[in-house]
CSV table of C-alpha atoms in Angstrom, one decimal:
chain,number,residue,atom,x,y,z
A,1,ASP,CA,5.4,15.8,-16.0
A,2,ILE,CA,6.3,17.5,-12.7
A,3,VAL,CA,5.5,15.3,-9.8
A,4,LEU,CA,4.7,16.9,-6.3
A,5,THR,CA,5.2,14.8,-3.2
A,6,GLN,CA,3.6,15.6,0.2
A,7,SER,CA,3.4,13.6,3.4
A,8,PRO,CA,-0.1,12.1,3.8
A,9,ALA,CA,-0.9,13.3,7.3
A,10,LEU,CA,0.3,15.6,10.1
A,11,ALA,CA,-1.0,15.9,13.7
A,12,VAL,CA,-0.3,19.1,15.6
A,13,SER,CA,-1.4,20.4,19.0
A,14,LEU,CA,-3.7,23.4,19.2
A,15,GLY,CA,-1.7,26.6,19.3
A,16,GLN,CA,1.5,25.0,18.0
A,17,ARG,CA,3.1,25.3,14.6
A,18,ALA,CA,2.3,23.1,11.6
A,19,THR,CA,4.8,22.7,8.8
A,20,ILE,CA,3.7,21.0,5.6
A,21,SER,CA,6.2,20.2,3.0
A,22,CYS,CA,6.0,19.8,-0.8
A,23,LYS,CA,8.9,18.5,-2.9
A,24,THR,CA,9.0,18.5,-6.7
A,25,ASN,CA,11.0,16.3,-9.1
A,26,GLN,CA,11.8,19.4,-11.3
A,27,ASN,CA,12.6,23.0,-10.6
A,28,VAL,CA,9.5,25.2,-10.6
A,29,ASP,CA,11.3,28.5,-10.6
A,30,TYR,CA,11.2,30.8,-13.6
A,31,TYR,CA,12.5,34.3,-13.9
A,32,GLY,CA,12.7,34.9,-10.2
A,33,ASN,CA,9.3,33.5,-9.3
A,34,SER,CA,8.5,30.0,-7.9
A,35,TYR,CA,5.4,28.7,-9.5
A,36,MET,CA,4.1,26.9,-6.4
A,37,HIS,CA,0.8,27.5,-4.8
A,38,TRP,CA,-1.1,26.2,-1.7
A,39,TYR,CA,-4.8,25.4,-1.2
A,40,GLN,CA,-6.9,24.3,1.8
A,41,GLN,CA,-9.8,22.0,1.4
A,42,LYS,CA,-12.3,21.2,4.1
A,43,PRO,CA,-14.6,18.1,3.9
A,44,GLY,CA,-17.4,18.8,1.5
A,45,GLN,CA,-16.0,22.1,0.3
A,46,GLN,CA,-14.2,23.3,-2.7
A,47,PRO,CA,-10.5,24.1,-2.4
A,48,LYS,CA,-9.5,27.6,-1.3
A,49,LEU,CA,-6.3,29.4,-2.3
A,50,LEU,CA,-4.0,30.2,0.6
A,51,ILE,CA,-0.6,31.1,-0.9
A,52,TYR,CA,0.5,31.9,-4.4
A,53,LEU,CA,4.0,32.1,-5.9
A,54,ALA,CA,5.4,30.2,-3.0
A,55,SER,CA,5.1,33.0,-0.4
A,56,ASN,CA,2.3,35.5,-1.2
A,57,LEU,CA,-0.7,35.4,1.0
A,58,ALA,CA,-4.0,35.3,-0.9
A,59,SER,CA,-6.7,37.9,-0.2
A,60,GLY,CA,-8.5,37.4,3.1
A,61,ILE,CA,-6.1,34.7,4.4
A,62,PRO,CA,-4.9,35.3,8.0
A,63,ALA,CA,-1.2,36.0,8.6
A,64,ARG,CA,-1.0,32.7,10.5
A,65,PHE,CA,-0.5,31.1,7.2
A,66,SER,CA,2.9,31.5,5.4
A,67,GLY,CA,4.8,29.9,2.7
A,68,ARG,CA,8.4,29.6,1.7
A,69,GLY,CA,10.8,27.8,-0.6
A,70,SER,CA,12.3,27.7,-4.0
A,71,GLY,CA,13.4,25.3,-6.7
A,72,THR,CA,12.1,21.9,-5.6
A,73,ASP,CA,11.4,22.3,-1.8
A,74,PHE,CA,8.5,24.2,-0.4
A,75,THR,CA,6.7,24.5,2.9
A,76,LEU,CA,3.4,25.9,4.2
A,77,THR,CA,3.5,26.9,7.8
A,78,ILE,CA,0.5,27.6,10.0
A,79,ASP,CA,1.4,29.3,13.3
A,80,PRO,CA,-0.4,29.0,15.6
A,81,VAL,CA,-2.8,26.4,14.5
A,82,GLU,CA,-6.5,26.7,15.3
A,83,ALA,CA,-9.2,24.0,15.5
A,84,ASP,CA,-10.7,25.4,12.3
A,85,ASP,CA,-7.5,24.6,10.4
A,86,THR,CA,-8.4,20.9,10.3
A,87,ALA,CA,-8.3,20.2,6.5
A,88,THR,CA,-6.3,18.7,3.7
A,89,TYR,CA,-3.7,21.0,2.2
A,90,TYR,CA,-2.5,20.7,-1.4
A,91,CYS,CA,0.4,22.2,-3.2
A,92,GLN,CA,0.1,22.9,-6.9
A,93,GLN,CA,2.7,23.9,-9.5
A,94,SER,CA,2.1,25.9,-12.6
A,95,ARG,CA,5.6,26.0,-14.1
A,96,ASN,CA,4.8,23.3,-16.6
A,97,LEU,CA,1.1,22.9,-17.1
A,98,LEU,CA,-0.4,22.1,-13.8
A,99,THR,CA,-0.1,19.3,-11.2
A,100,PHE,CA,-1.3,19.0,-7.6
A,101,GLY,CA,0.4,17.2,-4.8
A,102,SER,CA,-1.5,14.3,-3.2
A,103,GLY,CA,-2.4,16.4,-0.1
A,104,THR,CA,-1.6,16.5,3.5
A,105,LYS,CA,-4.4,15.9,6.0
A,106,LEU,CA,-3.9,18.1,9.0
A,107,GLU,CA,-5.3,16.9,12.4
A,108,ILE,CA,-5.4,19.3,15.4
A,109,LYS,CA,-4.8,17.5,18.7
B,1,GLN,CA,-19.0,39.4,-7.1
B,2,VAL,CA,-17.2,36.5,-8.7
B,3,GLN,CA,-19.3,33.3,-8.9
B,4,LEU,CA,-18.8,30.0,-10.6
B,5,LYS,CA,-21.4,27.2,-10.7
B,6,GLU,CA,-21.1,23.7,-12.3
B,7,THR,CA,-24.2,21.9,-13.5
B,8,GLY,CA,-24.0,18.2,-14.6
B,9,PRO,CA,-26.1,15.1,-15.0
B,10,GLY,CA,-25.4,13.5,-11.6
B,11,LEU,CA,-25.5,9.9,-13.0
B,12,VAL,CA,-23.9,8.7,-16.2
B,13,GLN,CA,-23.7,5.2,-17.6
B,14,PRO,CA,-20.3,3.6,-18.3
B,15,THR,CA,-19.0,4.2,-21.9
B,16,GLN,CA,-21.3,7.3,-22.1
B,17,THR,CA,-20.2,10.9,-22.4
B,18,LEU,CA,-20.1,13.3,-19.5
B,19,SER,CA,-21.1,16.9,-20.1
B,20,ILE,CA,-20.8,19.6,-17.4
B,21,THR,CA,-21.4,23.3,-17.8
B,22,CYS,CA,-19.7,26.0,-15.7
B,23,THR,CA,-21.6,29.3,-15.6
B,24,VAL,CA,-19.6,32.2,-14.3
B,25,SER,CA,-20.5,35.8,-13.3
B,26,GLY,CA,-18.5,38.8,-12.1
B,27,PHE,CA,-15.7,38.5,-14.5
B,28,SER,CA,-15.0,37.9,-18.2
B,29,LEU,CA,-13.9,34.6,-19.7
B,30,THR,CA,-11.7,36.5,-22.2
B,31,SER,CA,-9.6,37.8,-19.2
B,32,TYR,CA,-9.0,34.5,-17.4
B,33,TYR,CA,-8.0,30.9,-18.0
B,34,MET,CA,-10.7,28.4,-16.9
B,35,GLN,CA,-9.6,25.2,-15.3
B,36,TRP,CA,-11.2,21.8,-14.8
B,37,VAL,CA,-10.1,19.8,-11.7
B,38,ARG,CA,-11.6,16.6,-10.5
B,39,GLN,CA,-11.5,14.7,-7.2
B,40,THR,CA,-12.3,11.0,-7.2
B,41,PRO,CA,-13.3,9.1,-4.0
B,42,GLY,CA,-10.5,8.9,-1.5
B,43,LYS,CA,-8.1,10.7,-3.9
B,44,GLY,CA,-6.8,14.2,-4.1
B,45,LEU,CA,-7.2,16.9,-6.7
B,46,GLU,CA,-6.4,16.1,-10.3
B,47,TRP,CA,-5.9,18.8,-13.0
B,48,MET,CA,-7.8,17.9,-16.1
B,49,GLY,CA,-7.3,20.8,-18.5
B,50,PHE,CA,-7.9,24.4,-19.2
B,51,ILE,CA,-9.2,26.9,-21.8
B,52,ARG,CA,-7.1,30.0,-22.2
B,53,SER,CA,-8.6,33.5,-22.3
B,54,GLY,CA,-8.0,33.5,-26.0
B,55,GLY,CA,-9.9,30.2,-26.5
B,56,SER,CA,-7.1,27.6,-27.0
B,57,THR,CA,-6.9,24.6,-24.8
B,58,GLU,CA,-4.4,22.4,-22.9
B,59,TYR,CA,-5.1,18.9,-21.5
B,60,ASN,CA,-3.7,16.6,-19.0
B,61,SER,CA,-2.2,13.7,-21.0
B,62,GLU,CA,-4.1,11.3,-18.9
B,63,PHE,CA,-7.4,12.6,-20.3
B,64,LYS,CA,-6.3,14.0,-23.6
B,65,SER,CA,-7.8,11.4,-25.9
B,66,ARG,CA,-11.3,11.7,-24.3
B,67,LEU,CA,-11.6,15.2,-23.0
B,68,SER,CA,-12.8,18.4,-24.6
B,69,ILE,CA,-13.1,21.9,-23.1
B,70,SER,CA,-14.9,24.6,-24.9
B,71,ARG,CA,-16.8,27.9,-24.0
B,72,ASP,CA,-19.5,30.3,-25.1
B,73,THR,CA,-18.4,33.7,-24.0
B,74,SER,CA,-21.8,35.3,-24.9
B,75,LYS,CA,-23.4,33.1,-22.3
B,76,ASN,CA,-20.5,33.2,-19.8
B,77,GLN,CA,-20.2,29.4,-19.9
B,78,VAL,CA,-17.4,26.8,-20.1
B,79,PHE,CA,-18.1,23.2,-21.1
B,80,LEU,CA,-16.4,20.0,-20.2
B,81,LYS,CA,-17.1,16.9,-22.3
B,82,MET,CA,-15.4,13.6,-21.5
B,83,ASN,CA,-16.3,10.4,-23.4
B,84,SER,CA,-15.8,6.7,-22.7
B,85,LEU,CA,-16.6,7.1,-19.1
B,86,LYS,CA,-15.6,4.4,-16.6
B,87,THR,CA,-16.6,3.8,-13.0
B,88,GLU,CA,-13.3,5.2,-11.9
B,89,ASP,CA,-14.4,8.6,-13.3
B,90,THR,CA,-16.9,8.9,-10.4
B,91,GLY,CA,-16.1,12.0,-8.4
B,92,VAL,CA,-16.6,15.7,-8.1
B,93,TYR,CA,-15.7,17.9,-11.0
B,94,TYR,CA,-14.8,21.5,-10.3
B,95,CYS,CA,-14.3,24.5,-12.6
B,96,ALA,CA,-11.9,27.2,-11.4
B,97,ARG,CA,-10.8,30.6,-12.5
B,98,ALA,CA,-7.0,31.1,-13.0
B,99,GLU,CA,-5.1,34.3,-13.6
B,100,ARG,CA,-3.4,33.8,-16.9
B,101,ARG,CA,0.2,34.6,-16.1
B,102,VAL,CA,0.6,32.7,-12.8
B,103,GLN,CA,-2.2,30.0,-13.3
B,104,VAL,CA,-3.2,30.1,-9.7
B,105,MET,CA,-6.9,29.2,-9.1
B,106,ASP,CA,-8.4,32.0,-7.0
B,107,ALA,CA,-12.0,31.2,-7.4
B,108,TRP,CA,-13.8,27.8,-7.6
B,109,GLY,CA,-17.2,26.5,-8.2
B,110,GLN,CA,-18.9,24.3,-5.6
B,111,GLY,CA,-18.3,21.2,-7.7
B,112,ALA,CA,-20.6,18.9,-9.7
B,113,SER,CA,-20.9,15.3,-8.3
B,114,VAL,CA,-20.9,12.6,-10.9
B,115,THR,CA,-21.5,9.0,-10.5
B,116,VAL,CA,-20.7,6.6,-13.3
B,117,SER,CA,-22.8,3.5,-12.8
B,118,SER,CA,-25.1,1.3,-14.8
């Protein structure tokens, strides 16, 4: 199984940059694509797709969100953070079946 | 407009079977994979399994022995059945649509809350 590791929490000041990391125990690259995706989940809501294939912005997602990485190391960046970005962020791999990271809870100071 | 909606029993007794239906609209089940993801209290998201656009299935090994996913394309419905329920299975169960090549979940239902208790 592919295991995804995320830090549990992050606190960032309003207007600053938030960088959330996701590390995998196996390479999730395949034929030039990184099968890593990012979701945002606010309390009481379903998850929402932000980024797919490591760096592609999903439809309707503001350009403040960006993703990068390859192989086993990935990051989601929010710059600048807004108060509404308070949420838990999950990475998910689809290289070998599917697994989610444990989530990073983002607090805006 | 793409929509997904889960309907479930709300309360299930331990050792019993959970059945949840996901009714979709705005797309065809024969064009997408349909995923089931759950979230138990205080925990993150946990992938349970999926049914492919062609009808075959894959399951998370953690649930494989007690989980079944099926569908009725004529009714635009996907079904989750899980037996031998335990209190630890209490949580919210989501269905989600996934593009078949990349397996990214671009549309989700609002979730069905399930409590396992006697």
